[in-house]
Amino acid sequence: KSDNKDAQSSGDGSSAEDAGEFEVRRQSLHLKEVVGEGEFGVVRRAYLVRGNDKREVAVKMLRDDASSEDKKQLKLELEVMKSVGTHNNIVCLVGFCSPNHMLVVEYCSLGDLQNYLRDVRVGFEHRGRHKLN
């Protein structure tokens, strides 16, 4: 179970209780480069450090000007990921930083599935054309 010492309200009614056992302290996240961007914010590669354990993760962060609806959607995503649990074919929830509205998930070093499949298809099509010539 993670450390809930920084359980506090974020001003919109959310608190560490929203994340429960998944609560992550902001101080334990060491943010690195942006690896993705979406409608509601960015995803950054990061390291989650707890004691001697250092784990590479991805952190979904809302934009500074995020609306209360954006925050609500992120909390809904958190609840869905908590209910799904762990599965080999799904990016799993690692934690949530309530005060900062940061969703922490497993880091996928090969990137997102759509781009990976697109790259594989292009490579496959290129090899197929090469064999025909």
PDB file of N, CA and C in Angstrom, residues 7-81:
ATOM      1  N   ALA A   7      -2.421  13.278   1.649  1.00  0.00           N
ATOM      2  CA  ALA A   7      -3.857  13.242   1.341  1.00  0.00           C
ATOM      3  C   ALA A   7      -4.456  14.598   1.657  1.00  0.00           C
ATOM      4  N   GLN A   8      -4.870  15.286   0.613  1.00  0.00           N
ATOM      5  CA  GLN A   8      -5.443  16.606   0.798  1.00  0.00           C
ATOM      6  C   GLN A   8      -6.432  16.876  -0.312  1.00  0.00           C
ATOM      7  N   SER A   9      -7.280  17.845  -0.108  1.00  0.00           N
ATOM      8  CA  SER A   9      -8.253  18.226  -1.129  1.00  0.00           C
ATOM      9  C   SER A   9      -7.560  19.046  -2.199  1.00  0.00           C
ATOM     10  N   SER A  10      -8.016  18.904  -3.449  1.00  0.00           N
ATOM     11  CA  SER A  10      -7.425  19.660  -4.545  1.00  0.00           C
ATOM     12  C   SER A  10      -8.268  20.856  -4.936  1.00  0.00           C
ATOM     13  N   GLY A  11      -9.291  21.162  -4.171  1.00  0.00           N
ATOM     14  CA  GLY A  11     -10.097  22.328  -4.470  1.00  0.00           C
ATOM     15  C   GLY A  11     -11.334  22.022  -5.290  1.00  0.00           C
ATOM     16  N   ASP A  12     -11.391  20.865  -5.944  1.00  0.00           N
ATOM     17  CA  ASP A  12     -12.571  20.526  -6.740  1.00  0.00           C
ATOM     18  C   ASP A  12     -13.316  19.349  -6.134  1.00  0.00           C
ATOM     19  N   GLY A  13     -13.006  19.068  -4.876  1.00  0.00           N
ATOM     20  CA  GLY A  13     -13.705  17.989  -4.195  1.00  0.00           C
ATOM     21  C   GLY A  13     -12.974  16.672  -4.239  1.00  0.00           C
ATOM     22  N   SER A  14     -11.904  16.567  -5.041  1.00  0.00           N
ATOM     23  CA  SER A  14     -11.183  15.305  -5.079  1.00  0.00           C
ATOM     24  C   SER A  14     -10.127  15.300  -3.988  1.00  0.00           C
ATOM     25  N   SER A  15      -9.808  14.129  -3.527  1.00  0.00           N
ATOM     26  CA  SER A  15      -8.800  13.993  -2.494  1.00  0.00           C
ATOM     27  C   SER A  15      -8.125  12.651  -2.660  1.00  0.00           C
ATOM     28  N   ALA A  16      -7.172  12.379  -1.808  1.00  0.00           N
ATOM     29  CA  ALA A  16      -6.452  11.115  -1.881  1.00  0.00           C
ATOM     30  C   ALA A  16      -7.383   9.927  -1.728  1.00  0.00           C
ATOM     31  N   GLU A  17      -8.527  10.131  -1.077  1.00  0.00           N
ATOM     32  CA  GLU A  17      -9.470   9.021  -0.934  1.00  0.00           C
ATOM     33  C   GLU A  17      -9.973   8.544  -2.294  1.00  0.00           C
ATOM     34  N   ASP A  18     -10.006   9.446  -3.297  1.00  0.00           N
ATOM     35  CA  ASP A  18     -10.425   9.050  -4.638  1.00  0.00           C
ATOM     36  C   ASP A  18      -9.509   7.957  -5.181  1.00  0.00           C
ATOM     37  N   ALA A  19      -8.225   8.068  -4.899  1.00  0.00           N
ATOM     38  CA  ALA A  19      -7.251   7.106  -5.397  1.00  0.00           C
ATOM     39  C   ALA A  19      -7.096   5.924  -4.454  1.00  0.00           C
ATOM     40  N   GLY A  20      -7.368   6.124  -3.168  1.00  0.00           N
ATOM     41  CA  GLY A  20      -7.253   5.036  -2.205  1.00  0.00           C
ATOM     42  C   GLY A  20      -5.848   4.477  -2.156  1.00  0.00           C
ATOM     43  N   GLU A  21      -5.758   3.159  -2.259  1.00  0.00           N
ATOM     44  CA  GLU A  21      -4.454   2.497  -2.164  1.00  0.00           C
ATOM     45  C   GLU A  21      -3.529   2.852  -3.318  1.00  0.00           C
ATOM     46  N   PHE A  22      -4.044   3.471  -4.361  1.00  0.00           N
ATOM     47  CA  PHE A  22      -3.233   3.832  -5.521  1.00  0.00           C
ATOM     48  C   PHE A  22      -2.618   5.228  -5.407  1.00  0.00           C
ATOM     49  N   GLU A  23      -2.876   5.923  -4.316  1.00  0.00           N
ATOM     50  CA  GLU A  23      -2.378   7.294  -4.169  1.00  0.00           C
ATOM     51  C   GLU A  23      -0.854   7.331  -4.277  1.00  0.00           C
ATOM     52  N   VAL A  24      -0.364   8.260  -5.098  1.00  0.00           N
ATOM     53  CA  VAL A  24       1.067   8.458  -5.316  1.00  0.00           C
ATOM     54  C   VAL A  24       1.415   9.874  -4.882  1.00  0.00           C
ATOM     55  N   ARG A  25       2.476  10.010  -4.139  1.00  0.00           N
ATOM     56  CA  ARG A  25       2.937  11.342  -3.727  1.00  0.00           C
ATOM     57  C   ARG A  25       3.634  12.015  -4.900  1.00  0.00           C
ATOM     58  N   ARG A  26       3.366  13.273  -5.116  1.00  0.00           N
ATOM     59  CA  ARG A  26       3.974  14.021  -6.227  1.00  0.00           C
ATOM     60  C   ARG A  26       5.497  13.997  -6.132  1.00  0.00           C
ATOM     61  N   GLN A  27       6.019  14.047  -4.910  1.00  0.00           N
ATOM     62  CA  GLN A  27       7.466  14.057  -4.706  1.00  0.00           C
ATOM     63  C   GLN A  27       8.128  12.764  -5.181  1.00  0.00           C
ATOM     64  N   SER A  28       7.368  11.690  -5.297  1.00  0.00           N
ATOM     65  CA  SER A  28       7.951  10.415  -5.722  1.00  0.00           C
ATOM     66  C   SER A  28       7.968  10.256  -7.241  1.00  0.00           C
ATOM     67  N   LEU A  29       7.405  11.238  -7.968  1.00  0.00           N
ATOM     68  CA  LEU A  29       7.407  11.203  -9.433  1.00  0.00           C
ATOM     69  C   LEU A  29       8.494  12.122  -9.979  1.00  0.00           C
ATOM     70  N   HIS A  30       9.379  11.566 -10.794  1.00  0.00           N
ATOM     71  CA  HIS A  30      10.439  12.338 -11.439  1.00  0.00           C
ATOM     72  C   HIS A  30      10.103  12.399 -12.925  1.00  0.00           C
ATOM     73  N   LEU A  31       9.500  13.519 -13.334  1.00  0.00           N
ATOM     74  CA  LEU A  31       8.990  13.666 -14.696  1.00  0.00           C
ATOM     75  C   LEU A  31      10.116  13.873 -15.696  1.00  0.00           C
ATOM     76  N   LYS A  32       9.963  13.235 -16.857  1.00  0.00           N
ATOM     77  CA  LYS A  32      10.917  13.355 -17.964  1.00  0.00           C
ATOM     78  C   LYS A  32      10.196  13.962 -19.166  1.00  0.00           C
ATOM     79  N   GLU A  33      10.553  13.552 -20.375  1.00  0.00           N
ATOM     80  CA  GLU A  33      10.039  14.171 -21.590  1.00  0.00           C
ATOM     81  C   GLU A  33       8.576  13.823 -21.876  1.00  0.00           C
ATOM     82  N   VAL A  34       7.954  14.678 -22.672  1.00  0.00           N
ATOM     83  CA  VAL A  34       6.589  14.435 -23.144  1.00  0.00           C
ATOM     84  C   VAL A  34       6.652  13.339 -24.201  1.00  0.00           C
ATOM     85  N   VAL A  35       5.807  12.311 -24.050  1.00  0.00           N
ATOM     86  CA  VAL A  35       5.771  11.204 -25.015  1.00  0.00           C
ATOM     87  C   VAL A  35       4.452  11.146 -25.770  1.00  0.00           C
ATOM     88  N   GLY A  36       3.508  11.982 -25.378  1.00  0.00           N
ATOM     89  CA  GLY A  36       2.220  12.007 -26.058  1.00  0.00           C
ATOM     90  C   GLY A  36       1.428  13.231 -25.662  1.00  0.00           C
ATOM     91  N   GLU A  37       0.457  13.551 -26.500  1.00  0.00           N
ATOM     92  CA  GLU A  37      -0.379  14.713 -26.234  1.00  0.00           C
ATOM     93  C   GLU A  37      -1.793  14.400 -26.680  1.00  0.00           C
ATOM     94  N   GLY A  38      -2.756  14.872 -25.917  1.00  0.00           N
ATOM     95  CA  GLY A  38      -4.144  14.635 -26.256  1.00  0.00           C
ATOM     96  C   GLY A  38      -4.984  15.866 -26.023  1.00  0.00           C
ATOM     97  N   GLU A  39      -6.269  15.686 -26.136  1.00  0.00           N
ATOM     98  CA  GLU A  39      -7.213  16.789 -26.000  1.00  0.00           C
ATOM     99  C   GLU A  39      -7.162  17.421 -24.610  1.00  0.00           C
ATOM    100  N   PHE A  40      -6.939  16.599 -23.581  1.00  0.00           N
ATOM    101  CA  PHE A  40      -7.019  17.085 -22.208  1.00  0.00           C
ATOM    102  C   PHE A  40      -5.670  17.392 -21.575  1.00  0.00           C
ATOM    103  N   GLY A  41      -4.578  16.984 -22.209  1.00  0.00           N
ATOM    104  CA  GLY A  41      -3.286  17.223 -21.600  1.00  0.00           C
ATOM    105  C   GLY A  41      -2.174  16.462 -22.276  1.00  0.00           C
ATOM    106  N   VAL A  42      -1.123  16.195 -21.512  1.00  0.00           N
ATOM    107  CA  VAL A  42       0.053  15.513 -22.044  1.00  0.00           C
ATOM    108  C   VAL A  42       0.331  14.242 -21.252  1.00  0.00           C
ATOM    109  N   VAL A  43       1.130  13.375 -21.879  1.00  0.00           N
ATOM    110  CA  VAL A  43       1.632  12.182 -21.208  1.00  0.00           C
ATOM    111  C   VAL A  43       3.148  12.302 -21.201  1.00  0.00           C
ATOM    112  N   ARG A  44       3.725  12.137 -20.008  1.00  0.00           N
ATOM    113  CA  ARG A  44       5.177  12.234 -19.871  1.00  0.00           C
ATOM    114  C   ARG A  44       5.743  10.930 -19.343  1.00  0.00           C
ATOM    115  N   ARG A  45       6.917  10.598 -19.839  1.00  0.00           N
ATOM    116  CA  ARG A  45       7.660   9.482 -19.262  1.00  0.00           C
ATOM    117  C   ARG A  45       8.155   9.965 -17.909  1.00  0.00           C
ATOM    118  N   ALA A  46       8.219   9.068 -16.945  1.00  0.00           N
ATOM    119  CA  ALA A  46       8.647   9.463 -15.601  1.00  0.00           C
ATOM    120  C   ALA A  46       9.209   8.258 -14.869  1.00  0.00           C
ATOM    121  N   TYR A  47       9.784   8.532 -13.725  1.00  0.00           N
ATOM    122  CA  TYR A  47      10.206   7.476 -12.810  1.00  0.00           C
ATOM    123  C   TYR A  47       9.448   7.661 -11.508  1.00  0.00           C
ATOM    124  N   LEU A  48       8.903   6.566 -11.021  1.00  0.00           N
ATOM    125  CA  LEU A  48       8.245   6.540  -9.721  1.00  0.00           C
ATOM    126  C   LEU A  48       9.246   5.928  -8.758  1.00  0.00           C
ATOM    127  N   VAL A  49       9.647   6.710  -7.760  1.00  0.00           N
ATOM    128  CA  VAL A  49      10.658   6.256  -6.808  1.00  0.00           C
ATOM    129  C   VAL A  49      10.015   6.089  -5.445  1.00  0.00           C
ATOM    130  N   ARG A  50      10.104   4.873  -4.937  1.00  0.00           N
ATOM    131  CA  ARG A  50       9.613   4.548  -3.587  1.00  0.00           C
ATOM    132  C   ARG A  50      10.718   3.781  -2.884  1.00  0.00           C
ATOM    133  N   GLY A  51      11.397   4.466  -1.980  1.00  0.00           N
ATOM    134  CA  GLY A  51      12.526   3.838  -1.296  1.00  0.00           C
ATOM    135  C   GLY A  51      13.618   3.522  -2.302  1.00  0.00           C
ATOM    136  N   ASN A  52      14.056   2.260  -2.346  1.00  0.00           N
ATOM    137  CA  ASN A  52      15.086   1.830  -3.286  1.00  0.00           C
ATOM    138  C   ASN A  52      14.506   1.367  -4.615  1.00  0.00           C
ATOM    139  N   ASP A  53      13.186   1.366  -4.734  1.00  0.00           N
ATOM    140  CA  ASP A  53      12.514   0.896  -5.945  1.00  0.00           C
ATOM    141  C   ASP A  53      12.299   2.061  -6.907  1.00  0.00           C
ATOM    142  N   LYS A  54      12.800   1.931  -8.139  1.00  0.00           N
ATOM    143  CA  LYS A  54      12.645   2.959  -9.171  1.00  0.00           C
ATOM    144  C   LYS A  54      11.991   2.295 -10.376  1.00  0.00           C
ATOM    145  N   ARG A  55      10.806   2.775 -10.747  1.00  0.00           N
ATOM    146  CA  ARG A  55      10.024   2.156 -11.820  1.00  0.00           C
ATOM    147  C   ARG A  55       9.718   3.181 -12.908  1.00  0.00           C
ATOM    148  N   GLU A  56       9.952   2.808 -14.168  1.00  0.00           N
ATOM    149  CA  GLU A  56       9.611   3.684 -15.285  1.00  0.00           C
ATOM    150  C   GLU A  56       8.105   3.626 -15.508  1.00  0.00           C
ATOM    151  N   VAL A  57       7.471   4.788 -15.609  1.00  0.00           N
ATOM    152  CA  VAL A  57       6.016   4.879 -15.746  1.00  0.00           C
ATOM    153  C   VAL A  57       5.673   5.963 -16.767  1.00  0.00           C
ATOM    154  N   ALA A  58       4.401   6.025 -17.114  1.00  0.00           N
ATOM    155  CA  ALA A  58       3.868   7.122 -17.921  1.00  0.00           C
ATOM    156  C   ALA A  58       2.891   7.888 -17.038  1.00  0.00           C
ATOM    157  N   VAL A  59       2.918   9.210 -17.142  1.00  0.00           N
ATOM    158  CA  VAL A  59       2.063  10.052 -16.308  1.00  0.00           C
ATOM    159  C   VAL A  59       1.177  10.907 -17.210  1.00  0.00           C
ATOM    160  N   LYS A  60      -0.125  10.682 -17.112  1.00  0.00           N
ATOM    161  CA  LYS A  60      -1.101  11.469 -17.867  1.00  0.00           C
ATOM    162  C   LYS A  60      -1.453  12.681 -17.016  1.00  0.00           C
ATOM    163  N   MET A  61      -1.202  13.866 -17.567  1.00  0.00           N
ATOM    164  CA  MET A  61      -1.382  15.107 -16.820  1.00  0.00           C
ATOM    165  C   MET A  61      -2.386  16.002 -17.532  1.00  0.00           C
ATOM    166  N   LEU A  62      -3.294  16.561 -16.777  1.00  0.00           N
ATOM    167  CA  LEU A  62      -4.239  17.512 -17.349  1.00  0.00           C
ATOM    168  C   LEU A  62      -3.549  18.850 -17.593  1.00  0.00           C
ATOM    169  N   ARG A  63      -4.041  19.583 -18.563  1.00  0.00           N
ATOM    170  CA  ARG A  63      -3.528  20.934 -18.825  1.00  0.00           C
ATOM    171  C   ARG A  63      -3.823  21.824 -17.615  1.00  0.00           C
ATOM    172  N   ASP A  64      -3.049  22.884 -17.468  1.00  0.00           N
ATOM    173  CA  ASP A  64      -3.241  23.812 -16.348  1.00  0.00           C
ATOM    174  C   ASP A  64      -4.637  24.424 -16.345  1.00  0.00           C
ATOM    175  N   ASP A  65      -5.199  24.616 -17.532  1.00  0.00           N
ATOM    176  CA  ASP A  65      -6.523  25.235 -17.633  1.00  0.00           C
ATOM    177  C   ASP A  65      -7.647  24.200 -17.747  1.00  0.00           C
ATOM    178  N   ALA A  66      -7.408  23.001 -17.227  1.00  0.00           N
ATOM    179  CA  ALA A  66      -8.399  21.923 -17.321  1.00  0.00           C
ATOM    180  C   ALA A  66      -9.702  22.319 -16.631  1.00  0.00           C
ATOM    181  N   SER A  67     -10.794  21.972 -17.281  1.00  0.00           N
ATOM    182  CA  SER A  67     -12.114  22.271 -16.717  1.00  0.00           C
ATOM    183  C   SER A  67     -12.479  21.233 -15.662  1.00  0.00           C
ATOM    184  N   SER A  68     -13.512  21.512 -14.913  1.00  0.00           N
ATOM    185  CA  SER A  68     -13.978  20.539 -13.925  1.00  0.00           C
ATOM    186  C   SER A  68     -14.467  19.276 -14.630  1.00  0.00           C
ATOM    187  N   GLU A  69     -14.987  19.412 -15.849  1.00  0.00           N
ATOM    188  CA  GLU A  69     -15.417  18.240 -16.631  1.00  0.00           C
ATOM    189  C   GLU A  69     -14.211  17.380 -17.018  1.00  0.00           C
ATOM    190  N   ASP A  70     -13.088  18.015 -17.391  1.00  0.00           N
ATOM    191  CA  ASP A  70     -11.862  17.282 -17.707  1.00  0.00           C
ATOM    192  C   ASP A  70     -11.394  16.486 -16.491  1.00  0.00           C
ATOM    193  N   LYS A  71     -11.436  17.125 -15.319  1.00  0.00           N
ATOM    194  CA  LYS A  71     -11.017  16.462 -14.081  1.00  0.00           C
ATOM    195  C   LYS A  71     -11.946  15.300 -13.760  1.00  0.00           C
ATOM    196  N   LYS A  72     -13.223  15.495 -14.014  1.00  0.00           N
ATOM    197  CA  LYS A  72     -14.211  14.438 -13.786  1.00  0.00           C
ATOM    198  C   LYS A  72     -13.937  13.243 -14.708  1.00  0.00           C
ATOM    199  N   GLN A  73     -13.597  13.520 -15.968  1.00  0.00           N
ATOM    200  CA  GLN A  73     -13.301  12.452 -16.925  1.00  0.00           C
ATOM    201  C   GLN A  73     -12.046  11.675 -16.522  1.00  0.00           C
ATOM    202  N   LEU A  74     -11.040  12.385 -16.021  1.00  0.00           N
ATOM    203  CA  LEU A  74      -9.821  11.712 -15.580  1.00  0.00           C
ATOM    204  C   LEU A  74     -10.112  10.814 -14.380  1.00  0.00           C
ATOM    205  N   LYS A  75     -10.950  11.298 -13.461  1.00  0.00           N
ATOM    206  CA  LYS A  75     -11.326  10.477 -12.299  1.00  0.00           C
ATOM    207  C   LYS A  75     -12.127   9.253 -12.732  1.00  0.00           C
ATOM    208  N   LEU A  76     -12.957   9.420 -13.761  1.00  0.00           N
ATOM    209  CA  LEU A  76     -13.710   8.287 -14.301  1.00  0.00           C
ATOM    210  C   LEU A  76     -12.754   7.258 -14.906  1.00  0.00           C
ATOM    211  N   GLU A  77     -11.746   7.744 -15.628  1.00  0.00           N
ATOM    212  CA  GLU A  77     -10.728   6.846 -16.187  1.00  0.00           C
ATOM    213  C   GLU A  77     -10.019   6.089 -15.068  1.00  0.00           C
ATOM    214  N   LEU A  78      -9.713   6.784 -13.975  1.00  0.00           N
ATOM    215  CA  LEU A  78      -9.099   6.148 -12.808  1.00  0.00           C
ATOM    216  C   LEU A  78      -9.985   5.026 -12.285  1.00  0.00           C
ATOM    217  N   GLU A  79     -11.266   5.300 -12.115  1.00  0.00           N
ATOM    218  CA  GLU A  79     -12.193   4.291 -11.585  1.00  0.00           C
ATOM    219  C   GLU A  79     -12.310   3.089 -12.509  1.00  0.00           C
ATOM    220  N   VAL A  80     -12.342   3.332 -13.815  1.00  0.00           N
ATOM    221  CA  VAL A  80     -12.412   2.226 -14.780  1.00  0.00           C
ATOM    222  C   VAL A  80     -11.152   1.376 -14.687  1.00  0.00           C
ATOM    223  N   MET A  81      -9.994   2.017 -14.646  1.00  0.00           N
ATOM    224  CA  MET A  81      -8.733   1.274 -14.566  1.00  0.00           C
ATOM    225  C   MET A  81      -8.635   0.493 -13.260  1.00  0.00           C
TER     226      MET A  81
END
